[in-house]
Short mmCIF file of C-alpha atoms in Angstrom, two decimals:
data_model
loop_
_atom_site.label_atom_id
_atom_site.label_comp_id
_atom_site.label_asym_id
_atom_site.label_seq_id
_atom_site.Cartn_x
_atom_site.Cartn_y
_atom_site.Cartn_z
CA GLN A 138 182.48 3.28 12.08
CA LEU A 139 178.90 4.11 13.15
CA CYS A 140 176.79 7.19 12.47
CA ASP A 141 173.74 8.91 13.89
CA GLY A 142 170.44 7.30 12.88
CA ALA A 143 171.88 3.97 11.71
CA PHE A 144 171.60 0.67 13.50
CA PRO A 145 174.83 -0.57 15.18
CA LEU A 146 176.39 -4.01 14.90
CA SER A 147 174.01 -6.56 16.39
CA THR A 148 173.58 -10.28 16.81
CA ASP A 149 171.05 -10.09 13.98
CA SER A 150 173.75 -8.98 11.54
CA MET A 151 176.12 -11.68 12.75
CA LEU A 152 173.40 -14.32 12.36
CA LEU A 153 172.41 -13.24 8.88
CA ALA A 154 175.99 -13.04 7.62
CA HIS A 155 176.56 -16.57 8.95
CA PHE A 156 173.29 -17.86 7.43
CA VAL A 157 174.09 -16.66 3.92
CA ASN A 158 175.63 -19.03 1.38
CA LEU A 159 177.43 -17.44 -1.57
CA ARG A 160 178.74 -18.88 -4.81
CA ARG A 161 182.12 -17.78 -6.11
CA ASN A 162 182.37 -14.14 -7.16
CA ALA A 163 178.84 -13.45 -5.98
CA GLN A 164 177.36 -10.01 -6.59
CA VAL A 165 175.31 -9.12 -3.50
CA LEU A 166 172.79 -6.33 -2.90
CA ASP A 167 172.15 -5.21 0.69
CA LEU A 168 168.70 -3.61 1.03
CA GLY A 169 168.75 -0.98 3.77
CA SER A 170 172.48 -1.36 4.31
CA GLY A 171 173.11 1.28 6.98
CA CYS A 172 176.82 1.77 7.65
CA GLY A 173 177.72 -1.33 5.65
CA THR A 174 177.86 -3.81 8.54
CA LEU A 175 176.52 -6.80 6.63
CA GLY A 176 178.71 -6.03 3.65
CA LEU A 177 181.82 -5.90 5.84
CA LEU A 178 180.92 -9.24 7.45
CA LEU A 179 180.27 -10.93 4.11
CA CYS A 180 183.44 -9.56 2.51
CA ALA A 181 185.42 -10.91 5.47
CA ARG A 182 183.78 -14.34 5.20
CA PHE A 183 183.80 -14.64 1.40
CA GLY A 184 187.01 -13.30 -0.09
CA ASP A 185 185.71 -12.99 -3.65
CA CYS A 186 182.24 -11.47 -3.22
CA ALA A 187 181.24 -7.89 -3.95
CA VAL A 188 178.50 -6.11 -2.01
CA THR A 189 176.49 -3.04 -2.95
CA GLY A 190 174.27 -1.39 -0.36
CA ILE A 191 171.18 0.75 -0.86
CA GLU A 192 170.73 3.15 2.05
CA LEU A 193 168.23 5.97 2.54
CA LEU A 194 170.21 7.95 5.13
CA GLU A 195 173.02 9.97 3.57
CA ASN A 196 175.22 9.92 6.68
CA ALA A 197 174.94 6.13 6.92
CA HIS A 198 175.73 5.81 3.20
CA GLU A 199 178.85 7.98 3.66
CA ALA A 200 179.91 5.98 6.72
CA ALA A 201 179.62 2.76 4.68
CA LEU A 202 181.97 4.18 2.05
CA ARG A 203 184.44 5.21 4.76
CA ASN A 204 184.23 1.77 6.38
CA ALA A 205 184.98 0.13 3.06
CA ASP A 206 187.99 2.35 2.44
CA GLN A 207 189.34 1.95 5.97
CA ASN A 208 189.17 -1.83 5.62
CA GLY A 209 190.83 -1.79 2.21
CA ILE A 210 187.81 -3.20 0.36
CA GLY A 211 186.51 -0.11 -1.43
CA HIS A 212 186.70 -2.11 -4.68
CA ARG A 213 184.36 -4.78 -3.23
CA LEU A 214 182.01 -2.88 -0.93
CA THR A 215 180.12 0.18 -2.13
CA SER A 216 176.91 2.04 -1.38
CA ILE A 217 174.09 3.76 -3.23
CA CYS A 218 172.28 6.56 -1.41
CA GLY A 219 168.66 6.05 -2.39
CA ASP A 220 165.20 4.76 -1.51
CA LEU A 221 164.79 1.03 -2.10
CA ARG A 222 161.09 1.67 -2.77
CA MET A 223 162.27 3.42 -5.94
CA ILE A 224 164.60 0.61 -6.98
CA PRO A 225 163.58 0.67 -10.67
CA ASP A 226 165.15 4.13 -10.81
CA LEU A 227 168.36 2.86 -9.19
CA LEU A 228 169.13 -0.53 -10.74
CA THR A 229 168.65 -2.61 -13.87
CA PRO A 230 166.36 -5.59 -13.13
CA GLY A 231 168.09 -8.91 -12.53
CA SER A 232 171.44 -7.34 -11.69
CA TYR A 233 172.25 -9.45 -8.62
CA ARG A 234 172.60 -13.09 -7.67
CA VAL A 235 171.91 -12.46 -3.97
CA CYS A 236 169.96 -9.91 -1.94
CA ILE A 237 170.23 -9.58 1.83
CA SER A 238 168.41 -7.48 4.42
CA ASN A 239 168.38 -6.88 8.16
CA PRO A 240 165.27 -4.65 8.10
CA PRO A 241 163.31 -2.59 10.64
CA TYR A 242 161.17 -4.67 13.00
CA PHE A 243 158.81 -2.33 14.78
CA THR A 244 155.54 -0.97 13.35
CA GLY A 245 154.17 0.99 16.30
CA GLY A 246 155.08 2.98 19.41
CA PRO A 247 157.50 5.87 19.76
CA GLN A 248 160.49 5.97 17.49
CA SER A 249 163.98 5.59 18.89
CA GLN A 250 165.75 8.95 19.13
CA SER A 251 169.06 7.43 18.04
CA THR A 252 167.85 5.11 15.26
CA PRO A 253 164.38 6.30 14.18
CA LEU A 254 164.40 4.83 10.67
CA ALA A 255 166.67 1.89 11.36
CA ARG A 256 164.25 0.38 13.91
CA HIS A 257 160.86 1.26 12.38
CA THR A 258 159.14 0.05 9.21
CA ASP A 259 157.87 3.50 8.24
CA SER A 260 160.34 3.75 5.36
CA CYS A 261 160.74 0.03 4.62
CA SER A 262 157.91 -2.53 4.82
CA LEU A 263 158.12 -6.26 4.12
CA GLN A 264 156.19 -5.62 0.92
CA ASP A 265 158.76 -3.00 -0.11
CA LEU A 266 161.67 -5.33 0.65
CA CYS A 267 160.29 -8.34 -1.23
CA LYS A 268 159.35 -6.20 -4.22
CA ALA A 269 162.83 -4.67 -4.31
CA ALA A 270 164.54 -8.05 -3.97
CA ALA A 271 162.42 -9.54 -6.76
CA TRP A 272 163.37 -6.63 -9.04
CA ALA A 273 167.08 -6.85 -8.32
CA LEU A 274 167.49 -10.64 -8.40
CA GLN A 275 168.30 -12.83 -11.35
CA TYR A 276 166.03 -15.81 -11.94
CA GLY A 277 167.18 -18.43 -9.44
CA GLY A 278 168.78 -15.80 -7.21
CA ASP A 279 168.48 -15.87 -3.42
CA PHE A 280 167.02 -13.39 -0.92
CA TYR A 281 168.17 -13.71 2.71
CA ILE A 282 166.39 -11.87 5.52
CA VAL A 283 166.25 -11.88 9.34
CA HIS A 284 163.09 -10.88 11.18
CA LYS A 285 160.92 -11.41 14.25
CA PRO A 286 158.98 -14.72 14.36
CA GLU A 287 155.58 -13.04 14.56
CA GLN A 288 156.19 -11.60 11.07
CA LEU A 289 157.01 -14.94 9.43
CA GLY A 290 153.53 -15.37 7.94
CA ALA A 291 153.55 -11.88 6.43
CA LEU A 292 157.10 -12.36 5.19
CA CYS A 293 156.24 -15.61 3.40
CA HIS A 294 153.11 -14.00 1.92
CA HIS A 295 154.93 -11.01 0.46
CA ALA A 296 157.72 -13.25 -0.78
CA ALA A 297 155.25 -15.50 -2.58
CA VAL A 298 153.45 -12.53 -4.17
CA ASN A 299 156.79 -11.52 -5.66
CA LYS A 300 157.69 -15.03 -6.89
CA LEU A 301 160.24 -15.56 -4.12
CA GLU A 302 159.84 -19.13 -2.89
CA PRO A 303 160.86 -19.87 0.74
CA LYS A 304 163.55 -22.57 0.60
CA ARG A 305 165.30 -22.53 3.98
CA LEU A 306 164.11 -21.38 7.39
CA MET A 307 166.09 -21.13 10.60
CA LEU A 308 164.31 -20.79 13.94
CA LEU A 309 166.69 -19.11 16.37
CA ARG A 310 166.19 -19.40 20.13
CA HIS A 311 168.10 -17.29 22.60
CA LYS A 312 168.23 -20.22 25.03
CA GLU A 313 167.67 -23.93 24.55
CA GLY A 314 164.03 -24.73 25.32
CA GLY A 315 163.01 -21.07 25.12
CA PRO A 316 160.74 -19.38 22.58
CA VAL A 317 161.89 -18.58 19.05
CA SER A 318 163.33 -15.06 19.13
CA LEU A 319 164.35 -14.61 15.48
CA VAL A 320 163.73 -16.25 12.12
CA LEU A 321 166.13 -16.30 9.20
CA LEU A 322 164.67 -17.05 5.79
CA GLN A 323 166.20 -17.82 2.41
CA CYS A 324 163.91 -17.38 -0.60
CA ARG A 325 164.71 -18.20 -4.23
CA LYS A 326 163.30 -16.33 -7.20
CA GLY A 327 161.20 -18.59 -9.42
CA ALA A 328 161.96 -21.77 -7.47
CA LYS A 329 159.63 -24.72 -6.88
CA PRO A 330 158.20 -25.33 -3.39
CA GLY A 331 160.34 -27.20 -0.89
CA LEU A 332 161.35 -25.86 2.51
CA ILE A 333 164.19 -26.97 4.79
CA ILE A 334 163.70 -26.03 8.46
CA GLU A 335 166.63 -25.67 10.86
CA GLU A 336 166.80 -24.77 14.56
CA GLU A 337 169.63 -23.26 16.58
CA CYS A 338 170.08 -21.64 19.98
CA LEU A 339 172.65 -19.19 21.30
CA LEU A 340 172.78 -20.58 24.85
CA ASP A 341 172.39 -24.12 26.14
CA ALA A 342 169.97 -25.14 28.90
CA GLU A 343 172.50 -24.07 31.57
CA GLY A 344 172.94 -20.63 29.99
CA ASN A 345 176.38 -21.33 28.53
CA PRO A 346 177.32 -20.38 24.95
CA SER A 347 176.22 -23.12 22.58
CA ALA A 348 178.39 -24.69 19.91
CA TYR A 349 176.49 -22.58 17.37
CA TYR A 350 177.25 -19.39 19.33
CA ARG A 351 180.96 -20.25 19.52
CA LYS A 352 181.07 -20.89 15.79
CA LEU A 353 179.15 -17.68 15.08
CA TYR A 354 181.64 -15.57 17.04
CA HIS A 355 184.72 -17.61 16.13
CA LEU A 356 185.41 -18.59 19.75
#
């Protein structure tokens, strides 16, 4: 169930949910959770995880709660209506093993009429996200995020400032041989340096769905 002002299900959400690795009974925090899309995907993939979202928009927060109830996972998927920039007022530090985020991408130009906050960084910068993740994560906990490739340098910088060490990077191309269209990054709180780089594409050179795409969408 969608709502006004929140970002709908996208390939980005599918990619991030597939990129995440969870230990058993993982407690997950979704920063900027919208209608609970990522939480629904993770609860479907990992039958023993629990996901809490933090969402600024009240209607999106309420839609997330309805989505959880309608899917019979209200005991595993919940939402907090609040501003992640004020996370010390919302959560005890070190409460979560994993943080995830599919954040706003765009910093300039006119805002979308349908998703003004979901698409723009006005209410959620990379600095805000990394600071919030560092507060919420246990030592050794993981932060997973999807973003545009041109923001990778800034993302790694803000992660490092907050003691989140980049450990795994996926470069995602829409088509084999084409430019990188998205990056997915896993950072670990307090970890030593050491980065694994992966590459995937959604379409092969002929424009057909790749093996990765078929696995992503369970085809």
